[in-house]
Short mmCIF file of C-alpha atoms and ligand atoms in Angstrom, two decimals:
data_model
loop_
_atom_site.label_atom_id
_atom_site.label_comp_id
_atom_site.label_asym_id
_atom_site.label_seq_id
_atom_site.Cartn_x
_atom_site.Cartn_y
_atom_site.Cartn_z
CA MET A 219 -4.70 71.10 -37.64
CA ALA A 220 -1.95 69.14 -39.39
CA THR A 221 -1.66 65.89 -41.29
CA LEU A 222 0.21 62.95 -39.82
CA LYS A 223 2.99 63.41 -42.36
CA GLU A 224 3.35 67.12 -41.57
CA THR A 225 3.50 66.36 -37.86
CA LEU A 226 6.19 63.73 -38.36
CA ALA A 227 8.16 65.92 -40.76
CA LYS A 228 8.38 68.57 -38.05
CA GLN A 229 9.57 66.12 -35.41
CA ILE A 230 12.08 64.01 -37.33
CA PRO A 231 15.03 66.46 -37.58
CA GLY A 232 14.96 66.90 -33.77
CA LEU A 233 14.80 63.15 -33.20
CA ARG A 234 17.77 62.55 -35.49
CA GLU A 235 19.75 65.26 -33.76
CA GLU A 236 18.91 63.81 -30.34
CA ALA A 237 20.06 60.30 -31.29
CA ALA A 238 23.21 61.54 -33.03
CA THR A 239 24.20 63.62 -30.01
CA LEU A 240 23.55 60.73 -27.64
CA VAL A 241 25.77 58.40 -29.66
CA LYS A 242 28.45 61.04 -30.16
CA GLU A 243 28.68 61.88 -26.47
CA HIS A 244 28.03 58.47 -24.90
CA GLY A 245 28.54 55.95 -27.70
CA ASP A 246 30.88 53.71 -25.70
CA LYS A 247 28.96 53.71 -22.44
CA GLU A 248 27.87 50.24 -21.30
CA ILE A 249 24.13 49.98 -20.71
CA SER A 250 23.57 46.22 -20.48
CA LYS A 251 25.56 43.07 -19.74
CA VAL A 252 24.93 39.68 -21.29
CA THR A 253 25.24 36.50 -19.26
CA LEU A 254 25.59 32.99 -20.59
CA ARG A 255 22.11 32.22 -19.25
CA GLN A 256 20.69 35.05 -21.37
CA VAL A 257 22.50 33.75 -24.45
CA PHE A 258 20.87 30.36 -24.00
CA GLY A 259 17.66 31.93 -22.72
CA GLY A 260 16.27 33.76 -25.72
CA MET A 261 18.18 36.98 -24.90
CA ARG A 262 15.66 37.75 -22.18
CA GLY A 263 16.40 41.16 -20.63
CA VAL A 264 19.27 42.04 -22.98
CA ARG A 265 18.90 45.70 -23.87
CA GLY A 266 19.95 45.91 -27.48
CA LEU A 267 17.10 47.69 -29.26
CA VAL A 268 15.67 51.19 -29.51
CA CYS A 269 11.89 51.54 -29.58
CA ASP A 270 10.10 54.80 -28.88
CA THR A 271 6.53 53.83 -29.76
CA SER A 272 5.95 52.04 -26.47
CA SER A 273 7.67 50.48 -23.48
CA VAL A 274 6.85 47.53 -21.25
CA SER A 275 8.23 47.31 -17.76
CA PRO A 276 7.85 44.25 -15.52
CA ASP A 277 5.77 46.09 -12.94
CA THR A 278 3.69 48.48 -15.07
CA GLY A 279 3.10 46.75 -18.37
CA LEU A 280 2.39 48.59 -21.56
CA VAL A 281 2.88 52.34 -21.84
CA ILE A 282 2.31 53.78 -25.31
CA ARG A 283 4.58 56.81 -25.44
CA HIS A 284 3.57 58.53 -22.18
CA VAL A 285 0.08 56.94 -21.99
CA PRO A 286 -0.30 53.96 -19.63
CA CYS A 287 -2.42 51.12 -20.87
CA LYS A 288 -5.17 51.79 -18.36
CA ASP A 289 -5.88 55.12 -20.09
CA LEU A 290 -6.29 53.61 -23.56
CA PRO A 291 -9.90 52.33 -23.25
CA GLY A 292 -12.26 54.79 -24.94
CA ARG A 293 -9.68 55.82 -27.55
CA LYS A 294 -10.02 55.02 -31.23
CA ALA A 295 -7.41 53.05 -33.18
CA GLU A 296 -6.62 56.04 -35.40
CA GLU A 297 -5.83 58.16 -32.34
CA VAL A 298 -3.53 55.46 -31.04
CA LEU A 299 -1.79 55.14 -34.41
CA TRP A 300 -1.10 58.89 -34.29
CA LEU A 301 0.11 58.53 -30.72
CA LEU A 302 2.44 55.65 -31.63
CA LEU A 303 4.01 57.61 -34.46
CA THR A 304 4.22 61.08 -32.95
CA GLY A 305 3.95 60.76 -29.17
CA GLU A 306 0.79 62.84 -29.00
CA TYR A 307 -2.91 62.50 -29.68
CA PRO A 308 -4.26 64.38 -32.71
CA ASP A 309 -6.73 67.23 -32.30
CA ASP A 310 -10.18 66.54 -33.75
CA ALA A 311 -9.49 68.12 -37.14
CA SER A 312 -6.17 66.28 -37.53
CA LEU A 313 -7.82 63.01 -36.55
CA LYS A 314 -10.42 63.58 -39.23
CA THR A 315 -7.68 64.05 -41.87
CA LEU A 316 -6.20 60.69 -40.91
CA GLN A 317 -9.57 58.95 -40.88
CA ASP A 318 -10.48 60.36 -44.29
CA ASP A 319 -7.06 59.43 -45.65
CA LEU A 320 -7.44 55.83 -44.44
CA LYS A 321 -10.89 55.58 -45.99
CA ARG A 322 -9.46 56.83 -49.30
CA ARG A 323 -6.77 54.15 -49.23
CA GLY A 324 -9.06 51.34 -48.08
CA THR A 325 -9.99 49.55 -51.32
CA VAL A 326 -8.50 46.06 -51.44
CA PRO A 327 -7.19 45.09 -54.90
CA ASP A 328 -9.27 42.39 -56.57
CA TYR A 329 -6.28 40.10 -57.03
CA VAL A 330 -6.04 39.75 -53.23
CA TRP A 331 -9.49 38.17 -53.12
CA LYS A 332 -8.58 35.91 -56.03
CA VAL A 333 -5.46 34.70 -54.22
CA LEU A 334 -7.43 34.06 -51.03
CA GLU A 335 -10.20 32.26 -52.90
CA THR A 336 -7.62 29.98 -54.51
CA MET A 337 -6.09 28.88 -51.20
CA PRO A 338 -7.10 25.49 -49.75
CA ALA A 339 -10.39 25.76 -47.86
CA ASP A 340 -8.76 24.50 -44.66
CA SER A 341 -5.92 27.08 -44.70
CA HIS A 342 -5.27 28.71 -41.36
CA PRO A 343 -6.81 32.21 -41.26
CA MET A 344 -3.42 33.61 -40.23
CA CYS A 345 -1.81 32.09 -43.30
CA MET A 346 -4.54 33.63 -45.46
CA PHE A 347 -4.18 37.03 -43.80
CA ASN A 348 -0.39 37.10 -44.07
CA THR A 349 -0.52 35.88 -47.66
CA ALA A 350 -2.90 38.73 -48.51
CA ILE A 351 -0.41 41.25 -47.11
CA LEU A 352 2.51 39.67 -48.90
CA CYS A 353 0.80 39.44 -52.24
CA MET A 354 0.22 43.21 -52.20
CA GLU A 355 3.99 43.77 -52.06
CA LYS A 356 4.05 45.00 -55.65
CA GLU A 357 2.13 48.08 -54.46
CA SER A 358 5.02 49.26 -52.28
CA GLU A 359 5.68 52.99 -52.59
CA PHE A 360 8.98 52.50 -50.78
CA VAL A 361 10.23 50.16 -53.50
CA LYS A 362 9.25 52.68 -56.18
CA ALA A 363 11.01 55.49 -54.33
CA TYR A 364 14.08 53.37 -53.64
CA ASN A 365 14.35 52.31 -57.28
CA ALA A 366 14.00 55.94 -58.31
CA GLY A 367 17.06 56.70 -56.16
CA VAL A 368 15.39 58.72 -53.43
CA LYS A 369 17.71 59.95 -50.64
CA LYS A 370 18.06 57.85 -47.48
CA THR A 371 16.76 60.73 -45.36
CA GLU A 372 13.50 60.53 -47.30
CA TYR A 373 12.92 56.76 -47.00
CA TRP A 374 10.45 57.33 -44.19
CA GLU A 375 8.03 59.24 -46.43
CA SER A 376 7.35 56.35 -48.81
CA THR A 377 7.39 53.95 -45.83
CA LEU A 378 4.65 56.05 -44.25
CA GLU A 379 2.72 55.72 -47.51
CA ASP A 380 3.10 51.93 -47.31
CA CYS A 381 2.11 52.01 -43.64
CA LEU A 382 -1.12 53.92 -44.32
CA ASN A 383 -1.93 51.96 -47.48
CA ILE A 384 -1.58 48.68 -45.61
CA LEU A 385 -3.37 49.68 -42.40
CA ALA A 386 -6.26 51.15 -44.36
CA LYS A 387 -6.91 47.78 -46.01
CA LEU A 388 -6.37 45.41 -43.08
CA PRO A 389 -9.88 45.54 -41.56
CA ALA A 390 -11.49 44.72 -44.94
CA ILE A 391 -8.94 41.96 -45.64
CA ALA A 392 -9.30 40.46 -42.17
CA ALA A 393 -13.11 40.58 -42.33
CA GLY A 394 -12.96 39.10 -45.84
CA VAL A 395 -10.78 36.24 -44.58
CA TYR A 396 -13.32 35.58 -41.83
CA ARG A 397 -16.30 35.47 -44.15
CA LEU A 398 -14.54 33.38 -46.78
CA ARG A 399 -12.80 30.90 -44.48
CA PHE A 400 -15.84 30.26 -42.30
CA ASN A 401 -18.49 30.35 -45.04
CA LYS A 402 -20.26 33.43 -43.71
CA GLY A 403 -21.51 34.62 -47.10
CA ASP A 404 -20.53 37.60 -49.22
CA ARG A 405 -18.09 40.23 -48.07
CA ILE A 406 -19.66 43.28 -46.40
CA ALA A 407 -18.74 46.71 -47.75
CA SER A 408 -17.00 49.22 -45.51
CA ASP A 409 -19.20 51.88 -43.88
CA PRO A 410 -17.67 55.31 -44.63
CA ASN A 411 -19.11 56.73 -41.41
CA LEU A 412 -17.42 54.30 -39.06
CA ASP A 413 -13.99 54.54 -37.47
CA TRP A 414 -11.36 51.87 -38.21
CA GLY A 415 -12.18 49.52 -35.32
CA ALA A 416 -15.95 49.85 -35.59
CA ASP A 417 -15.82 49.40 -39.37
CA TYR A 418 -13.90 46.16 -38.87
CA ALA A 419 -16.64 44.99 -36.48
CA HIS A 420 -19.24 45.98 -39.07
CA MET A 421 -17.50 44.10 -41.92
CA LEU A 422 -17.23 40.91 -39.86
CA GLY A 423 -21.03 40.83 -39.98
CA LEU A 424 -21.80 39.32 -36.58
CA LYS A 425 -25.25 39.88 -35.11
CA ASP A 426 -24.73 42.38 -32.32
CA THR A 427 -27.97 42.22 -30.39
CA GLU A 428 -26.46 44.03 -27.39
CA GLY A 429 -24.97 46.87 -29.46
CA THR A 430 -21.59 46.67 -27.72
CA PHE A 431 -19.48 44.61 -30.12
CA GLU A 432 -18.15 47.74 -31.82
CA ASP A 433 -16.97 48.96 -28.41
CA LEU A 434 -15.21 45.67 -27.80
CA MET A 435 -13.47 45.90 -31.16
CA ARG A 436 -12.34 49.47 -30.48
CA LEU A 437 -10.94 48.30 -27.16
CA TYR A 438 -9.34 45.22 -28.71
CA MET A 439 -7.70 47.30 -31.44
CA VAL A 440 -6.06 49.79 -29.08
CA LEU A 441 -4.97 47.28 -26.44
CA HIS A 442 -3.08 44.99 -28.83
CA SER A 443 -1.53 47.72 -30.95
CA ASP A 444 2.06 47.62 -29.66
CA HIS A 445 4.25 46.00 -27.00
CA GLU A 446 7.70 47.55 -27.55
CA SER A 447 10.06 45.93 -30.04
CA GLY A 448 11.66 42.88 -28.43
CA ASN A 449 8.65 40.55 -28.79
CA VAL A 450 8.76 37.97 -31.57
CA SER A 451 6.52 39.73 -34.07
CA ALA A 452 7.91 43.25 -33.68
CA PHE A 453 11.50 42.05 -33.54
CA SER A 454 11.07 39.84 -36.62
CA GLY A 455 9.34 42.69 -38.45
CA SER A 456 12.04 45.20 -37.60
CA THR A 457 14.85 42.79 -38.48
CA VAL A 458 13.36 42.19 -41.91
CA ALA A 459 12.70 45.92 -42.39
CA SER A 460 16.29 46.70 -41.38
CA ALA A 461 17.45 45.03 -44.60
CA LEU A 462 15.34 47.70 -46.35
CA SER A 463 12.79 45.09 -47.29
CA ASP A 464 9.54 47.00 -47.67
CA LEU A 465 6.75 47.06 -45.14
CA TYR A 466 4.71 44.38 -46.91
CA TYR A 467 7.57 41.93 -46.43
CA ALA A 468 8.38 43.15 -42.93
CA LEU A 469 4.83 43.12 -41.59
CA SER A 470 4.04 39.74 -43.06
CA ALA A 471 7.24 38.35 -41.50
CA GLY A 472 6.37 39.80 -38.11
CA LEU A 473 2.85 38.47 -38.19
CA ASN A 474 4.11 35.01 -39.11
CA GLY A 475 5.74 35.12 -35.68
CA LEU A 476 2.49 36.23 -34.08
CA ALA A 477 0.97 33.02 -35.44
CA GLY A 478 2.92 30.92 -32.92
CA PRO A 479 1.23 29.38 -29.84
CA LEU A 480 3.66 31.02 -27.43
CA HIS A 481 2.84 34.44 -28.89
CA GLY A 482 -0.40 35.55 -30.58
CA LEU A 483 -1.94 32.13 -31.04
CA ALA A 484 -2.12 31.84 -27.23
CA ASN A 485 -5.50 33.60 -27.30
CA GLN A 486 -7.08 30.74 -29.25
CA GLU A 487 -5.34 28.16 -27.03
CA CYS A 488 -6.55 29.98 -23.94
CA LEU A 489 -10.19 29.98 -24.93
CA ARG A 490 -9.89 26.32 -25.89
CA TRP A 491 -8.66 25.58 -22.36
CA VAL A 492 -11.47 27.59 -20.79
CA LEU A 493 -14.11 25.82 -22.90
CA LYS A 494 -12.63 22.44 -22.04
CA THR A 495 -12.95 23.41 -18.39
CA LYS A 496 -16.59 24.32 -18.91
CA GLU A 497 -17.30 21.06 -20.70
CA LYS A 498 -15.46 18.94 -18.15
CA PHE A 499 -17.34 20.40 -15.19
CA GLY A 500 -20.66 21.10 -16.92
CA GLY A 501 -20.40 24.85 -16.28
CA VAL A 502 -18.39 27.09 -13.97
CA PRO A 503 -16.14 24.84 -11.84
CA THR A 504 -15.55 25.27 -8.13
CA ASP A 505 -12.22 26.71 -7.02
CA GLU A 506 -11.07 23.23 -6.01
CA GLN A 507 -12.03 21.68 -9.36
CA LEU A 508 -10.25 24.45 -11.22
CA LYS A 509 -7.13 24.07 -9.12
CA ASP A 510 -7.05 20.31 -9.83
CA TYR A 511 -7.56 20.88 -13.53
CA ALA A 512 -4.75 23.44 -13.63
CA TRP A 513 -2.40 20.91 -11.99
CA GLU A 514 -3.58 18.20 -14.38
CA THR A 515 -2.67 20.48 -17.32
CA LEU A 516 0.75 21.30 -15.90
CA LYS A 517 1.54 17.67 -15.01
CA SER A 518 0.72 16.60 -18.56
CA GLY A 519 3.60 18.85 -19.65
CA LYS A 520 1.42 21.61 -21.12
CA VAL A 521 1.40 25.32 -20.38
CA ILE A 522 -1.61 27.15 -19.01
CA PRO A 523 -2.25 29.45 -21.95
CA GLY A 524 -2.80 33.11 -21.22
CA TYR A 525 -0.59 33.01 -18.13
CA GLY A 526 3.03 34.05 -17.80
CA HIS A 527 5.05 36.57 -19.71
CA ALA A 528 8.62 37.10 -20.84
CA VAL A 529 8.76 40.62 -19.38
CA LEU A 530 5.75 41.26 -17.13
CA ARG A 531 5.73 40.33 -13.46
CA VAL A 532 2.26 41.68 -12.64
CA THR A 533 -1.22 41.16 -14.07
CA ASP A 534 -1.10 42.49 -17.60
CA PRO A 535 -3.02 45.81 -17.60
CA ARG A 536 -4.49 44.78 -20.95
CA PHE A 537 -6.07 41.79 -19.21
CA ASP A 538 -7.40 44.18 -16.53
CA ALA A 539 -9.03 46.27 -19.24
CA PHE A 540 -10.75 43.22 -20.75
CA LEU A 541 -11.83 42.04 -17.32
CA ALA A 542 -13.41 45.44 -16.64
CA PHE A 543 -15.24 45.29 -19.98
CA GLY A 544 -16.44 41.76 -19.17
CA LYS A 545 -17.68 42.75 -15.73
CA LYS A 546 -19.63 45.59 -17.29
CA TYR A 547 -21.17 43.77 -20.26
CA LEU A 548 -20.71 40.02 -19.86
CA ALA A 549 -21.26 39.36 -16.18
CA ASP A 550 -23.90 36.67 -16.83
CA ASP A 551 -21.84 34.81 -19.40
CA GLU A 552 -20.52 31.48 -18.06
CA VAL A 553 -17.39 31.51 -20.24
CA PHE A 554 -16.51 34.95 -18.90
CA GLN A 555 -17.23 33.77 -15.37
CA ILE A 556 -14.73 30.95 -15.85
CA VAL A 557 -12.12 33.42 -17.12
CA ALA A 558 -12.65 35.52 -13.99
CA LYS A 559 -12.41 32.45 -11.78
CA VAL A 560 -9.24 31.24 -13.50
CA PHE A 561 -7.76 34.63 -12.61
CA ASP A 562 -8.72 34.04 -8.96
CA VAL A 563 -7.31 30.51 -8.78
CA VAL A 564 -4.57 29.84 -11.33
CA PRO A 565 -1.92 32.38 -10.22
CA GLY A 566 -1.85 30.57 -6.87
CA VAL A 567 -1.14 27.29 -8.64
CA LEU A 568 1.52 28.76 -10.93
CA ARG A 569 3.24 30.42 -7.99
CA GLU A 570 3.93 26.95 -6.64
CA VAL A 571 5.88 26.06 -9.80
CA LYS A 572 9.20 27.64 -8.97
CA LYS A 573 10.53 27.90 -12.53
CA ILE A 574 7.59 30.07 -13.67
CA LYS A 575 8.64 33.68 -13.31
CA ASP A 576 5.28 35.30 -13.91
CA PRO A 577 2.14 33.57 -12.59
CA TRP A 578 -0.19 36.35 -13.75
CA PRO A 579 -2.51 36.57 -16.75
CA ASN A 580 -1.33 38.19 -19.98
CA VAL A 581 -3.49 39.87 -22.61
CA ASP A 582 -4.56 36.55 -24.13
CA ALA A 583 -6.19 35.20 -20.98
CA GLY A 584 -9.42 37.11 -21.42
CA SER A 585 -9.85 38.43 -24.93
CA GLY A 586 -11.08 35.16 -26.47
CA ALA A 587 -13.98 34.85 -24.04
CA MET A 588 -15.17 38.32 -25.05
CA LEU A 589 -15.13 37.45 -28.74
CA TYR A 590 -16.87 34.14 -28.06
CA HIS A 591 -19.67 35.95 -26.26
CA TYR A 592 -20.44 37.98 -29.37
CA GLY A 593 -20.64 34.88 -31.56
CA LEU A 594 -17.11 34.99 -32.90
CA THR A 595 -16.63 31.36 -32.02
CA GLU A 596 -14.05 30.37 -34.66
CA PHE A 597 -10.97 30.61 -32.48
CA PRO A 598 -8.34 29.94 -35.16
CA TYR A 599 -9.42 33.41 -36.33
CA TYR A 600 -8.50 35.20 -33.09
CA THR A 601 -4.87 35.79 -33.99
CA VAL A 602 -6.01 37.64 -37.12
CA LEU A 603 -7.80 40.15 -34.91
CA PHE A 604 -4.63 40.49 -32.87
CA SER A 605 -2.67 41.00 -36.11
CA VAL A 606 -4.90 43.78 -37.43
CA SER A 607 -4.20 45.68 -34.25
CA ARG A 608 -0.52 44.77 -33.86
CA ALA A 609 0.13 45.89 -37.43
CA MET A 610 -0.22 49.46 -36.14
CA GLY A 611 2.76 48.99 -33.84
CA ILE A 612 4.95 47.12 -36.32
CA CYS A 613 4.23 49.64 -39.08
CA SER A 614 4.82 52.62 -36.78
CA GLN A 615 8.10 51.18 -35.55
CA THR A 616 9.23 50.66 -39.14
CA VAL A 617 8.36 54.21 -40.22
CA LEU A 618 10.31 55.62 -37.27
CA ALA A 619 13.27 53.30 -37.87
CA ARG A 620 13.43 54.53 -41.48
CA ALA A 621 13.19 58.12 -40.29
CA MET A 622 16.12 57.54 -37.96
CA GLY A 623 18.19 55.82 -40.65
CA ALA A 624 18.33 52.65 -38.54
CA PRO A 625 21.08 50.28 -39.73
CA ILE A 626 20.71 46.64 -40.69
CA ILE A 627 20.26 44.48 -37.56
CA ARG A 628 23.13 42.04 -37.19
CA PRO A 629 23.92 40.81 -33.66
CA LYS A 630 26.84 38.41 -33.13
CA SER A 631 26.25 34.73 -32.51
CA SER A 632 28.73 32.32 -30.90
CA THR A 633 29.37 28.64 -31.17
CA THR A 634 28.95 26.54 -28.03
CA ALA A 635 32.68 25.80 -28.21
CA TRP A 636 33.45 29.55 -28.20
CA LEU A 637 31.17 30.06 -25.20
CA LYS A 638 32.83 27.19 -23.33
CA ASN A 639 36.20 28.76 -23.95
CA ALA A 640 34.90 32.18 -22.91
CA VAL A 641 33.62 30.97 -19.53
CA ALA A 642 36.87 29.07 -19.00
CA GLY A 643 38.67 32.39 -19.47
CA LYS A 644 40.40 31.26 -22.66
N1 HAX B 1875 2.20 27.38 -17.85
C1 HAX B 1875 3.13 26.42 -17.66
N2 HAX B 1875 4.45 26.65 -17.68
C2 HAX B 1875 4.85 27.92 -17.85
C3 HAX B 1875 3.94 28.98 -18.01
C4 HAX B 1875 2.56 28.67 -18.03
N3 HAX B 1875 1.63 29.59 -18.25
N4 HAX B 1875 4.64 30.12 -18.16
C5 HAX B 1875 5.94 29.79 -18.09
N5 HAX B 1875 6.07 28.44 -17.91
C6 HAX B 1875 7.32 27.66 -17.88
C7 HAX B 1875 8.06 27.82 -19.19
O1 HAX B 1875 7.54 26.95 -20.18
C8 HAX B 1875 9.47 27.49 -18.78
O2 HAX B 1875 9.57 26.09 -18.66
P1 HAX B 1875 10.91 25.31 -19.15
O3 HAX B 1875 12.02 25.95 -18.40
O4 HAX B 1875 10.64 23.91 -18.79
O5 HAX B 1875 10.99 25.56 -20.64
C9 HAX B 1875 9.54 28.09 -17.37
O6 HAX B 1875 8.18 28.19 -16.91
C10 HAX B 1875 10.19 29.44 -17.28
O7 HAX B 1875 9.53 30.29 -18.16
P2 HAX B 1875 9.46 31.87 -17.88
O8 HAX B 1875 10.87 32.37 -17.81
O9 HAX B 1875 8.56 32.16 -16.74
O10 HAX B 1875 8.73 32.39 -19.18
P3 HAX B 1875 9.33 32.62 -20.62
O11 HAX B 1875 9.82 34.03 -20.69
O12 HAX B 1875 10.30 31.58 -21.01
O13 HAX B 1875 8.06 32.41 -21.53
C11 HAX B 1875 5.78 32.66 -22.14
C12 HAX B 1875 7.01 33.35 -21.56
C13 HAX B 1875 4.71 33.69 -22.40
C14 HAX B 1875 6.18 32.04 -23.50
C15 HAX B 1875 5.31 31.57 -21.15
O14 HAX B 1875 4.91 32.19 -19.95
C16 HAX B 1875 4.16 30.72 -21.70
O15 HAX B 1875 4.41 29.77 -22.43
N6 HAX B 1875 2.87 31.10 -21.35
C17 HAX B 1875 1.73 30.41 -21.89
C18 HAX B 1875 1.51 30.83 -23.34
C19 HAX B 1875 1.03 32.28 -23.44
O16 HAX B 1875 0.16 32.71 -22.71
N7 HAX B 1875 1.62 33.04 -24.38
C20 HAX B 1875 1.18 34.42 -24.66
C21 HAX B 1875 2.13 35.47 -24.11
C22 HAX B 1875 1.69 36.85 -24.41
C23 HAX B 1875 1.94 37.17 -25.84
O17 HAX B 1875 3.04 37.30 -26.32
N8 HAX B 1875 0.91 37.26 -26.60
O18 HAX B 1875 1.06 37.46 -27.91
#
């Protein structure tokens, strides 16, 4: 048995040594080239970042440390947090120390609720959630340690404190945002006997007549937890953290990126599209109807939300996991049936659009339908659920970056004139 901090403290000297040796021996070796297309194309495929919490390859999808995504269902969020940070699962006793620690840190300061209650009633739930994180910035242990002059090699310890303090509070904050923003009544107190994901489900306060919503939330929390560090939210978070801004600033910045429709907000857009399909055809459409509707969407200049990916070139294994859950528990649900049918039909349509590199579903294609089934029908809220989970990855990446003494991120930009000269060989 060991605490998370003890486990990390043991590993960090070896990790530092490994990185230092690599740079010393191979520092000038070229590992990636950059083309002009990549410069104008959002740096797609440029290898310029280190991230050890997880990796995403075009043909396999998410692997957290050594664990492929398909093996994550059945795991609890706290186990996955430990895995992200240390590369291993905790034993039962160690897991219990982390769970108890998170419970101890879980009380949300009263001023957070006051800030949220003062926001306009039509604020986006993501704005409320990110504001809550940001307004707790004054609690940062890293800032206290930094101001006290702590050594650089010890920055990670106070960052881990911030990480655990924040993560412990996110389920209660997110559930509180849900109940306040959608007039669901009083906040529901945390249940000390529930794990992180199940407690979040409990605090949302939905009626779970089938008794499987907690399982869905556990699944949701582990599947969305990380996706290496080049995606908008993780990259934004790590860039902000690299300036030694504390984790409250960094996480809030990252999650502001998750709020965009090409990133985390796609799950709300996707369900909207599926529901429109249902309404238009009065239920589950035929393959032909669905194909026509997909073309209609594309021809009107819109994307088919939930499909395509910047890195993946296969069906996202996270989508597979949701599909399997749906087949097990939601088989009679029409919205789920449409999601399954879209998966049968839409990749064929997207394959005909030559510019689309990945015609397959991503994680957002199915998750909304699951939530909708359990009565979580307020889709502007969906990205908050995504954020609670993704915070684990962003926080873990930041703790490790601090442990490794990662420098400030500062790539070089070029003017168009410079690029024109460069390609002309001048
Ligand atoms: N429907 C219509 N067009 C699509 C498309 C889709 N599902 N996926 C890609 N395209 C288009 C792009 O818009 C782009 O068109 P332009 O050249 O005219 O701009 C072209 O195909 C090439 O894009 P790409 O190289 O295949 O994909 P990108 O790496 O540029 O973009 C996206 C990846 C995920 C942003 C893109 O596939 C998309 O917009 N998908 C729909 C939105 C979505 O599902 N987002 C969630 C992604 C997962 C995630 O991050 N969740 O948080």
